[in-house]
Every structure is written in structure tokens, then in C-alpha cells.
């Protein structure tokens, strides 16, 4: 059970070249050999497109002509490892081919979620700090310490800054989640700070897409995973042999759809019975397809789950799903990591016991948000639109995460379905300076400029996903 702790301290970045060099040496082995339970798989090949653009940006950055931020799609936990490979292996190789001399190492400062250190352990905070990373509380309305550190690094850091504007992994390689406005705001702050310092560097935001492909479509392992999930939920288990998979998408899709429907029905009943929630009925429209109905039910369920947690924490039920998730995450952290208790070891046993009660309650309520967070990018038609092995795997693994959490697995380890390759696509840099004149006119117009820049970045990432 969770216990109360003193407040979380900020972990300052403390870049160490020796730690980075060791990371570069170990990287190929980490990418290739990742053993999780009973399935073995890893990244066997990383290819990148339009790398010349990134090389030229680094050349200009190192010459003191520009500052830039890399805004990357974040579908998987392996994304940072793939980006590390891009910068440590591919960019120097392409630079040599182009006859461009870059100062080594080619690296980046980066922003990461403070929660990762909570889940993985203090060692990760040590490693990220030595790698040049800055932790941020995603749910805080304004994490001043982290934003100040990021702002400083964007202007004066030894390396460019890297941020995932989606804020978290969404498990979908072909669907971009709503972007948070922080990247655009950092861009405008950088222009402002450079102008105040009478510096002439141009500021750019560079969109980057990552997509993963299975070397061999893992239909047999997907069938096994579906059978496992059917057993976990009490549905009839269907065991298939290889001869049944001549047209796997036709065999497996009805099972996946039935599993999704069953989970929705169970969770709707759960929230209605035990939390007295009334879930809106489906509109009486004969033109609605089963997939559209599934999508509507899912969105209604996500809204209901968030309301349950928001009611407990007395939080407003407003904003996007992402906004609401971040707000709830911060409320959960505040229940466990008490900013009002300077030293948890110096309070009485009674006070500590009461603090532990609050921590347990907070952790329990945040589980509702975690359910929603897993399904932010999920729709009722994603697989049906294009029933590839990748889309099947993404959706099935998200259901695996959900069922594992309900079963009480705190950090479910996804089974590896097979070896994969990664395609990294570098987009075209977006100038922030060209938008500065509009941004500086007024506070209201500044908000519009941030929203417009965020939207343009979203469109750029969507286009990269299609390549």
C-alpha cells in the first residue's frame, strides 16, 4: 500500500559526458535485447528520413546562429532510446556523408515526466540528470522551477532541447494525441529572452515522427494474447492453430471487438452500481454503426471515470481529457507527496497514520484516471479502418494494460509480440520568430499565437505520421 512522503524535490540537470558515452556504448544492446516475461523482442533496425535537415540545424546551432527544440511524437516508451540512437549514430554518419563537421557529442537536453522516477526508482532520476534531463510535474498549473530550468536551457544550453508535446505515450503510431501548449510557449519565451540579451539567433521548433513496424506480423502471438485476455475476463477462450490464420484479421477482429464490448459493459455496470453514476444513453440513430456506438460508449465511460476521481478531489470537471488527467495526477501526487509536511519522519505516529490513509485514498482514486489515460487516443474504428498487425497490436496491448491494472498489477509489463523496426521522420522546422510580432501585441493575442503554433505543430506531426 502507498505511504505518505515528504514533498518531491526538483532534480536539477547535471550533464556528465562520461555517462552519455557509456549510454552510447550500451544502447545497441538495450534496443536489441529486451526480455519481458515469456516473449522476446526488440528493435532490430532504425531508419531515418530527411536527416539532412537535422544535421544542418545542428550545424547552425553549434555555429551560434539558431536555437531549436525537437518536438517528437511519443507513441512508445522506447522513443527516447530511438532518438538517442538517431543523435549518436545516424546524425554523425549523415553529417560525414554531407561533408559537414559537427562537434561531438551530438546530444540534446530533454524534459521528462517527474512521475517516471517515482515508478522506476531513484536510479532513473540520477541517469536522466546526468543525461541532461529536466523533470516536470505534468499536472501542476505552473511548475515554475522546471519551466525556469527548461527556459534557461533553451536559451543557453549546450545542446538543443527535446520535448514530447503530447505529454505522454498514447500507444498509437498513426494517431496524434492533442498537444499541450508548453512547447509553443517555450518557443516564444526563447525568442523573448534572446531579444532581451541582444542576441540574434533564430528560434525553430522541429517536428519529428516515430513509427514502429513488426519485422514479421505477429498474428500467432496476437491470437495467444487475445486468448489470455479472454481467460482473464471470463469470456470463452478461442485457441487457434496456424491453419486458422490464413486471413488473421478476419478471424481476430470479431474477438477483439467482442472483448472491447464486454469490457465496456462490465465497466459501465461497475460505475453505475458502485459509484452511482448515470452513463448517458446512446443516441437513437439507425445510421450509427457498431463501431461508432462503441466509440460513443467509450467516450462516455472515460468521462464517467474522470468524474468519479474529480468528485473525490473536489476538482472542476472542465477542460480536455488531457487537462483533466493532468489535474487529477497532480492531486494524487499531492495526497502522497505532502508539500505541507517538511519532514514525514518528524510528525507523530498518529499524524503519520492519518497521512498514510490519505495517501492510500489518493492512490486509489488516481486509478480511475490511469484507466482514462490509457484510452485517450482510442476510438471505436481505429482497427476497422485499417486492420494491420500494428493496429491490432496497439489496441490489444492497451486492453492488456487495462485488464492488468484492474487485476492489481501496479506496473504491467507488456508482452513483446516480436522484433520491430523503427522509422524516424524529420519534418521541416517551424520558425517561431516569424510569429513573434503577433505574439507580443497583447496577452489575449499571445494566447491565440500559442494556440496557432500548437495547432500548426499538430498538423505537421499528423502529416509526418502518414509518410
XYZ file of C-alpha atoms in Angstrom:
467
model
C 0.000 0.000 0.000
C 1.208 3.555 -0.675
C 2.549 5.617 2.215
C 2.797 9.351 2.675
C 6.100 11.020 1.857
C 7.560 14.473 2.101
C 7.279 16.670 -0.970
C 9.071 15.738 -4.182
C 12.283 17.653 -4.698
C 13.359 19.009 -8.050
C 16.180 17.050 -9.726
C 18.493 19.555 -11.455
C 20.163 18.532 -14.690
C 23.854 17.776 -14.278
C 25.129 16.674 -17.661
C 28.015 14.190 -17.477
C 29.838 13.301 -20.740
C 31.108 10.017 -19.276
C 27.552 8.841 -18.502
C 26.449 9.795 -22.016
C 29.390 7.917 -23.562
C 28.531 4.788 -21.573
C 24.894 5.123 -22.694
C 26.054 5.250 -26.316
C 28.075 2.061 -25.854
C 25.204 0.147 -24.235
C 22.449 1.476 -26.477
C 22.519 -1.169 -29.271
C 22.292 -3.969 -26.713
C 19.402 -2.300 -24.854
C 17.485 -1.806 -28.098
C 18.037 -5.324 -29.400
C 17.629 -7.391 -26.238
C 14.605 -6.613 -24.138
C 13.185 -9.672 -22.398
C 9.729 -9.352 -20.857
C 8.141 -12.435 -19.337
C 7.567 -15.105 -21.936
C 8.052 -13.135 -25.132
C 11.328 -11.859 -26.512
C 11.560 -8.916 -28.852
C 13.400 -5.722 -29.535
C 14.334 -3.033 -32.006
C 16.416 -4.572 -34.778
C 16.622 -1.663 -37.210
C 16.270 2.115 -37.040
C 15.994 4.117 -40.212
C 15.598 7.873 -40.514
C 14.382 10.140 -43.284
C 15.260 13.775 -44.012
C 18.175 13.608 -41.554
C 19.995 16.245 -43.612
C 17.596 18.836 -42.202
C 18.527 17.893 -38.638
C 22.249 17.883 -39.500
C 22.034 21.419 -40.886
C 20.134 22.589 -37.814
C 22.852 21.178 -35.552
C 25.488 22.853 -37.723
C 23.762 26.220 -37.344
C 23.146 25.626 -33.640
C 26.806 24.880 -32.986
C 27.764 27.970 -35.004
C 25.605 30.114 -32.707
C 23.118 31.065 -35.431
C 19.975 29.351 -34.136
C 18.324 27.731 -31.128
C 15.895 24.895 -31.752
C 13.603 22.469 -29.984
C 12.819 18.960 -31.211
C 9.119 18.127 -30.725
C 8.712 14.382 -31.165
C 5.760 12.023 -31.387
C 5.632 9.775 -28.323
C 3.783 6.516 -29.084
C 6.104 4.142 -27.162
C 8.378 4.026 -24.126
C 11.270 3.143 -26.460
C 11.079 6.535 -28.203
C 13.868 8.197 -26.167
C 16.183 5.249 -26.903
C 15.477 5.563 -30.623
C 16.144 9.308 -30.514
C 19.391 8.654 -28.671
C 20.373 6.307 -31.490
C 19.396 8.933 -34.061
C 21.614 11.576 -32.491
C 24.546 9.356 -31.536
C 24.752 7.206 -34.681
C 22.690 8.422 -37.631
C 23.210 12.198 -37.447
C 27.050 11.992 -37.254
C 27.072 9.453 -40.110
C 24.930 11.649 -42.362
C 26.980 14.713 -41.411
C 30.187 12.980 -42.541
C 28.490 11.945 -45.777
C 27.432 15.558 -46.395
C 30.908 16.861 -45.573
C 29.630 18.736 -42.517
C 31.807 18.798 -39.411
C 29.841 18.617 -36.163
C 31.217 18.904 -32.637
C 30.721 15.653 -30.749
C 28.741 14.521 -28.911
C 25.597 15.312 -30.844
C 23.152 15.302 -27.966
C 20.090 17.015 -26.514
C 18.702 18.337 -23.285
C 15.223 16.969 -22.630
C 12.157 17.286 -20.445
C 10.770 14.168 -18.784
C 7.826 13.390 -16.530
C 8.748 13.549 -12.829
C 6.486 10.555 -12.284
C 8.892 8.288 -14.160
C 11.326 8.460 -11.265
C 8.540 7.540 -8.859
C 7.570 4.479 -10.900
C 11.042 3.292 -11.920
C 13.159 4.344 -8.940
C 15.733 6.973 -7.980
C 18.353 5.470 -10.287
C 16.410 6.786 -13.281
C 16.460 10.309 -11.896
C 20.230 10.033 -11.475
C 20.642 8.775 -15.043
C 18.352 11.379 -16.599
C 20.025 14.159 -14.660
C 23.482 13.109 -15.927
C 21.999 12.832 -19.416
C 20.928 16.485 -19.312
C 17.246 15.989 -18.460
C 14.802 18.191 -16.572
C 11.848 16.696 -14.650
C 8.462 18.391 -14.822
C 5.231 17.919 -12.884
C 2.769 17.490 -15.732
C -0.280 18.244 -13.615
C 0.893 21.417 -11.928
C -0.776 24.530 -13.324
C 2.701 26.059 -13.362
C 5.806 24.073 -12.417
C 7.901 27.200 -12.051
C 11.189 25.510 -11.173
C 11.077 23.102 -14.107
C 9.881 25.728 -16.579
C 12.583 28.149 -15.473
C 15.228 25.440 -15.950
C 13.838 24.478 -19.376
C 13.651 28.127 -20.432
C 17.261 28.654 -19.422
C 18.466 25.562 -21.284
C 16.548 26.511 -24.428
C 18.390 29.842 -24.500
C 21.807 28.881 -23.139
C 22.040 25.093 -23.058
C 24.967 23.264 -24.614
C 22.517 21.226 -26.697
C 19.071 21.714 -28.280
C 16.014 20.891 -26.192
C 13.745 17.874 -26.820
C 10.109 17.655 -25.697
C 7.173 15.298 -26.323
C 4.313 17.788 -26.906
C 1.685 15.055 -26.391
C 2.840 14.857 -22.767
C 2.737 11.056 -22.542
C 2.764 7.900 -24.649
C -0.543 7.144 -26.368
C 0.238 3.677 -27.760
C -0.842 4.674 -31.285
C 1.696 5.055 -34.061
C -0.776 6.524 -36.544
C -2.798 8.823 -34.327
C -1.526 12.002 -32.670
C -2.952 12.919 -29.272
C -3.925 16.532 -28.500
C -0.789 18.598 -27.898
C -0.056 20.550 -24.754
C 0.784 24.256 -25.302
C 4.081 24.174 -23.411
C 6.268 23.677 -26.492
C 4.868 26.762 -28.230
C 5.195 28.803 -25.042
C 8.836 27.771 -24.634
C 9.457 28.840 -28.220
C 8.112 32.344 -27.653
C 9.944 32.655 -24.343
C 13.176 31.748 -26.090
C 12.673 34.498 -28.690
C 11.880 36.969 -25.898
C 14.946 36.046 -23.829
C 17.272 36.227 -26.832
C 15.963 39.672 -27.771
C 16.439 40.925 -24.212
C 20.044 39.694 -24.364
C 20.560 41.424 -27.743
C 21.253 38.078 -29.385
C 20.358 37.382 -32.998
C 19.767 33.612 -33.061
C 16.643 32.420 -34.848
C 14.339 30.033 -32.939
C 12.804 26.938 -34.515
C 10.615 24.016 -33.485
C 11.367 20.797 -35.356
C 8.587 18.148 -35.603
C 9.778 14.530 -35.514
C 7.702 11.387 -36.029
C 8.460 7.850 -34.852
C 6.645 4.802 -36.214
C 7.198 1.154 -35.330
C 6.687 -1.819 -37.621
C 6.893 -5.522 -36.895
C 9.529 -7.321 -38.940
C 7.081 -10.206 -39.231
C 3.362 -9.679 -38.485
C 2.847 -11.371 -35.088
C -0.599 -12.802 -35.757
C 0.009 -16.036 -33.845
C 1.210 -14.200 -30.741
C -1.665 -11.766 -31.019
C -4.033 -14.743 -31.020
C -2.301 -16.052 -27.882
C -2.576 -12.664 -26.184
C -6.266 -12.403 -27.053
C -6.799 -15.871 -25.583
C -5.078 -14.717 -22.381
C -7.311 -11.633 -22.164
C -10.416 -13.715 -22.845
C -9.447 -16.009 -19.976
C -8.809 -13.016 -17.674
C -12.243 -11.554 -18.409
C -14.171 -14.818 -18.280
C -15.035 -14.910 -21.976
C -14.905 -18.204 -23.870
C -11.304 -18.777 -24.918
C -10.642 -19.492 -28.570
C -7.427 -21.365 -29.324
C -6.295 -21.229 -32.931
C -3.679 -23.190 -34.815
C -1.582 -21.864 -37.681
C -4.081 -23.009 -40.334
C -6.709 -20.681 -38.854
C -4.558 -17.618 -39.568
C -4.618 -17.589 -43.364
C -6.761 -14.429 -43.076
C -5.923 -13.409 -39.479
C -7.637 -10.019 -39.478
C -10.970 -11.667 -40.344
C -10.576 -14.212 -37.541
C -9.182 -11.952 -34.835
C -11.177 -8.748 -35.327
C -14.537 -10.166 -34.104
C -12.755 -11.426 -30.983
C -11.109 -8.051 -30.366
C -14.409 -6.221 -30.873
C -16.259 -8.629 -28.563
C -13.593 -8.175 -25.895
C -13.928 -4.395 -26.143
C -17.716 -4.553 -25.916
C -17.559 -6.863 -22.907
C -15.107 -4.644 -21.047
C -17.282 -1.591 -21.698
C -20.370 -3.385 -20.413
C -18.589 -4.537 -17.257
C -17.142 -1.112 -16.502
C -20.412 0.691 -17.198
C -22.144 -1.616 -14.705
C -19.282 -1.132 -12.224
C -19.517 2.660 -12.231
C -23.315 2.612 -12.157
C -23.594 0.165 -9.274
C -20.732 1.155 -7.005
C -20.272 4.861 -7.787
C -23.912 5.640 -8.615
C -23.001 7.167 -11.940
C -25.535 7.566 -14.733
C -23.891 6.964 -18.085
C -25.617 8.790 -20.986
C -27.610 6.532 -23.304
C -26.618 6.006 -26.922
C -28.498 8.320 -29.331
C -31.311 6.581 -31.164
C -29.851 6.866 -34.639
C -30.299 3.899 -37.005
C -27.404 5.160 -39.089
C -24.872 4.581 -36.295
C -22.581 1.626 -36.978
C -21.500 -0.795 -34.218
C -18.028 0.795 -34.271
C -19.468 4.289 -33.862
C -21.613 3.093 -30.976
C -18.561 1.535 -29.364
C -16.690 4.837 -29.718
C -19.529 6.829 -28.131
C -19.793 4.378 -25.238
C -16.049 4.582 -24.673
C -16.038 8.393 -24.507
C -18.989 8.347 -22.088
C -17.182 5.829 -19.898
C -13.969 7.876 -19.846
C -15.904 10.965 -18.813
C -17.613 8.985 -16.044
C -14.338 7.592 -14.695
C -12.831 11.083 -14.558
C -15.895 12.438 -12.738
C -15.531 9.789 -10.021
C -11.969 10.888 -9.308
C -12.753 14.592 -9.670
C -15.621 14.333 -7.197
C -13.274 12.893 -4.583
C -10.586 15.539 -5.062
C -13.188 18.325 -5.452
C -11.772 19.312 -8.824
C -13.598 21.106 -11.648
C -14.923 18.917 -14.441
C -13.656 21.141 -17.213
C -11.096 21.197 -19.993
C -9.962 18.460 -22.331
C -9.491 14.873 -21.236
C -5.729 15.538 -21.159
C -6.243 18.604 -18.928
C -8.433 16.640 -16.559
C -5.985 13.719 -16.396
C -3.044 16.012 -15.587
C -5.057 17.825 -12.917
C -6.003 14.528 -11.283
C -2.455 13.209 -11.458
C -1.202 16.240 -9.571
C -3.958 15.882 -6.973
C -2.948 12.252 -6.463
C 0.691 13.197 -6.051
C -0.225 15.883 -3.532
C -2.039 13.245 -1.479
C 1.086 11.068 -1.352
C 3.941 13.608 -1.518
C 2.831 16.126 1.075
C 4.114 19.640 0.498
C 2.595 20.652 3.844
C 4.842 18.185 5.706
C 8.522 19.267 5.536
C 9.771 16.003 7.079
C 7.472 12.997 7.271
C 9.752 11.405 9.883
C 9.234 14.246 12.371
C 5.472 14.003 12.791
C 3.733 11.849 15.373
C 2.771 8.223 14.653
C -0.894 9.286 14.730
C -0.357 12.064 12.189
C 1.675 9.740 10.002
C -1.056 7.108 10.127
C -3.648 9.651 9.030
C -1.327 10.854 6.261
C -0.991 7.254 5.072
C -4.780 6.958 4.934
C -4.942 9.980 2.655
C -2.137 8.585 0.504
C -3.991 5.281 0.102
C -7.230 7.053 -0.795
C -5.476 9.309 -3.281
C -3.677 6.440 -4.971
C -6.936 4.515 -5.291
C -8.783 7.432 -6.898
C -5.975 8.092 -9.346
C -6.538 4.572 -10.734
C -9.662 5.900 -12.426
C -7.521 8.498 -14.191
C -4.987 5.862 -15.254
C -7.795 3.931 -16.915
C -8.725 7.029 -18.903
C -5.123 7.929 -19.713
C -4.635 4.599 -21.466
C -7.573 5.264 -23.780
C -7.062 8.917 -24.709
C -6.314 8.119 -28.369
C -8.520 5.015 -28.672
C -11.574 5.096 -30.920
C -14.113 2.507 -31.953
C -12.907 2.338 -35.543
C -9.095 2.555 -35.461
C -8.521 -1.131 -36.255
C -11.540 -1.445 -38.539
C -10.295 1.420 -40.748
C -7.020 -0.342 -41.472
C -6.669 -3.817 -39.902
C -2.878 -4.075 -39.954
C -0.914 -6.153 -37.490
C 0.443 -2.931 -35.962
C -3.025 -1.515 -35.244
C -4.212 -4.857 -33.886
C -1.189 -4.995 -31.595
C -1.553 -1.408 -30.363
C -5.201 -1.860 -29.401
C -4.744 -5.330 -27.894
C -1.826 -4.138 -25.769
C -3.862 -1.188 -24.492
C -6.575 -3.652 -23.412
C -3.828 -5.728 -21.785
C -2.755 -2.670 -19.782
C -6.326 -2.020 -18.659
C -7.005 -5.583 -17.555
C -3.633 -5.815 -15.801
C -4.320 -2.658 -13.801
C -7.768 -3.875 -12.801
C -6.197 -7.162 -11.711
C -3.934 -5.151 -9.424
C -0.662 -5.223 -11.350
C 0.912 -1.899 -10.426
C 3.250 -1.569 -13.411
C 2.132 -4.091 -16.019
C 4.936 -5.205 -18.319
C 3.678 -5.554 -21.826
C 4.459 -8.804 -23.616
C 6.736 -8.398 -26.616
C 4.998 -9.668 -29.689
C 8.024 -9.709 -31.979
C 11.026 -7.855 -33.311
C 10.400 -4.430 -34.770
C 11.952 -1.751 -36.905
C 11.554 1.977 -36.398
C 11.179 4.755 -38.933
C 12.064 8.247 -37.720
C 10.928 11.048 -39.994
C 12.357 14.532 -39.576
C 9.941 17.300 -40.518
C 10.575 20.843 -41.636
C 11.499 23.389 -38.941
C 8.795 25.849 -37.890
C 10.037 29.402 -37.345
C 8.956 30.980 -34.071
C 10.467 34.364 -34.895
C 8.039 34.840 -37.781
C 5.188 34.681 -35.248
C 6.785 36.939 -32.657
C 5.279 40.213 -33.877
C 1.783 38.781 -33.452
C 2.586 37.182 -30.085
C 3.832 40.381 -28.436
C 0.806 42.538 -29.257
C -1.276 41.659 -26.184
C -1.880 38.920 -23.675
C -5.035 37.813 -25.469
C -3.330 37.703 -28.854
C -0.354 35.914 -27.269
C -2.684 33.079 -26.230
C -4.014 32.899 -29.772
C -0.461 32.838 -31.157
C 0.420 29.947 -28.818
C -2.732 28.071 -29.862
C -1.993 28.655 -33.558
C 1.605 27.497 -33.242
C 0.474 24.418 -31.304
C -2.095 23.654 -33.997
C 0.480 24.036 -36.782
C 2.798 21.666 -34.934
C -0.062 19.182 -34.570
C -0.764 19.334 -38.307
C 2.933 18.854 -39.085
C 3.108 15.754 -36.849
C -0.052 14.341 -38.415
C 1.442 14.748 -41.883
C 4.683 13.057 -40.806
C 2.719 10.078 -39.445
C 1.274 9.496 -42.920
C 4.683 9.312 -44.623
